[in-house]
Tab-separated table of C-alpha atoms in Angstrom:
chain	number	residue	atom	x	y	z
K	6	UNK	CA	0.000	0.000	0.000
K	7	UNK	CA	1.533	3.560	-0.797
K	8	UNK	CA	0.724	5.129	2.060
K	9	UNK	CA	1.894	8.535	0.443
K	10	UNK	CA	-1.384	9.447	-0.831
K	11	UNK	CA	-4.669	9.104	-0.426
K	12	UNK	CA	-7.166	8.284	-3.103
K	13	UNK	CA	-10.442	10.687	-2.443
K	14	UNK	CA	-12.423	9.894	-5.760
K	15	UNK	CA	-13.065	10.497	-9.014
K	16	UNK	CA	-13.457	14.067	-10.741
K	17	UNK	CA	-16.362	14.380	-13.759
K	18	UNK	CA	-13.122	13.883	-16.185
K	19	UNK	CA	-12.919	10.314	-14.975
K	20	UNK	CA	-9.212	10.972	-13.522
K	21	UNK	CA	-8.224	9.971	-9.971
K	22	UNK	CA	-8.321	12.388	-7.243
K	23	UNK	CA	-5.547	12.266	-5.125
K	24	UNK	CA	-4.159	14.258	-1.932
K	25	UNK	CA	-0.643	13.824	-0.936
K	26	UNK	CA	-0.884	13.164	2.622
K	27	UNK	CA	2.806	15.204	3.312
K	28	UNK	CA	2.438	14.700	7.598
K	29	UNK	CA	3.983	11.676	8.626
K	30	UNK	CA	1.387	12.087	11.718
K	31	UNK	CA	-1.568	11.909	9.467
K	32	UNK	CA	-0.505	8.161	8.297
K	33	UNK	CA	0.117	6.984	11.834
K	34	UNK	CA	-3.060	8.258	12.445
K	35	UNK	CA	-5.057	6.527	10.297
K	36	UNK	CA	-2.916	3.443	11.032
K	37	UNK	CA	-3.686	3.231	14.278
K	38	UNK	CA	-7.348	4.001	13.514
K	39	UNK	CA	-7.088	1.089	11.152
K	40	UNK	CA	-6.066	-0.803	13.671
K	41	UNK	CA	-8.168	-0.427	16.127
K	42	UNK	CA	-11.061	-0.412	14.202
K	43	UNK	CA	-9.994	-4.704	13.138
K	44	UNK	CA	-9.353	-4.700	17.165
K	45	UNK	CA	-12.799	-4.020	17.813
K	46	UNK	CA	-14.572	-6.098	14.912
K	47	UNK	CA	-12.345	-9.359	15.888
K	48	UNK	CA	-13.670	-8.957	19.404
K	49	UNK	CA	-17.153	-8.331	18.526
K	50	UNK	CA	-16.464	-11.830	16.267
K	51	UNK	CA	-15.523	-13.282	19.492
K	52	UNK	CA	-18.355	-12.209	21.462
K	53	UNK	CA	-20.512	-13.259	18.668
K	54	UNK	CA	-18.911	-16.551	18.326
K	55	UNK	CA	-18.634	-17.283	21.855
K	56	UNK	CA	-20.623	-20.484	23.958
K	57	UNK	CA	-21.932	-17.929	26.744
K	58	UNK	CA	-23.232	-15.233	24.172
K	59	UNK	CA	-24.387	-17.835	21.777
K	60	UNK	CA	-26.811	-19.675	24.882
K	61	UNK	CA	-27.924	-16.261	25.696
K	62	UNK	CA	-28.616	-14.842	22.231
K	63	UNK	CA	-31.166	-18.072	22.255
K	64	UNK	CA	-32.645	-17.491	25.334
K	65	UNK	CA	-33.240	-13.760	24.586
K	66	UNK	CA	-34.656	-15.560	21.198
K	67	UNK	CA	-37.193	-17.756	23.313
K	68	UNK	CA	-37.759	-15.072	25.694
K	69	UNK	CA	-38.971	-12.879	23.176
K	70	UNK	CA	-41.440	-15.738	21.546
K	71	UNK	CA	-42.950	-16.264	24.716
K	72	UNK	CA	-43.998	-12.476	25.080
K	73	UNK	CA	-45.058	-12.506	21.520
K	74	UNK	CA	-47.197	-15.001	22.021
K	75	UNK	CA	-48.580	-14.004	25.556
K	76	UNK	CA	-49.538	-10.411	23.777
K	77	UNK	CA	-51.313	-11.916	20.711
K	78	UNK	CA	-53.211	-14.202	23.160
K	79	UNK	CA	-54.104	-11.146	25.324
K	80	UNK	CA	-55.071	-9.467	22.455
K	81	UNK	CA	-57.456	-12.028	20.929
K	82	UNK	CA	-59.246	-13.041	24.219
K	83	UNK	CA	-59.800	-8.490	24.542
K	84	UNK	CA	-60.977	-7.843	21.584
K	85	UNK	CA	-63.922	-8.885	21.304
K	86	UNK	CA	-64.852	-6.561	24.161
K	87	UNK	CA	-63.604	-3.912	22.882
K	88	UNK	CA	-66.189	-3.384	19.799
């Protein structure tokens, strides 16, 4: 990767837009934004991934059947006093 310049686009002419990035800070910056940006999606991969979340992403799952269900039952044995 040249990490020189930065490519911002294309101009109505068809030709590349570039901006020389001349700061040596402005490429570590990025870098490390890079980087912690992959930090934080391979955790959120492991918490996805993970036994514990995985058992309680399907209880939340049932959880949220159950009330479903409850309300539409509520719902049907109301309505018909409602009219």
């Amino acid at each position: 990767m040249n990490a020189s310049s930065l490519t911002l686009g294309r101009s109505q002419s068809g030709s590349t837009i570039v901006a020389r990035a001349h700061s040596r800070g402005l490429n570590e910056r990025i870098a490390l934004r890079v980087g912690l940006a992959l930090i934080a999606y391979s955790r959120h991969q492991s918490e996805r991934l993970s036994t514990d979340s995985v058992l309680l992403r399907r209880q939340n799952t049932q959880l949220a059947h159950r009330v479903l269900g409850g309300n539409t039952r509520h719902n049907a044995l109301i309505a018909p006093t409602l009219r």
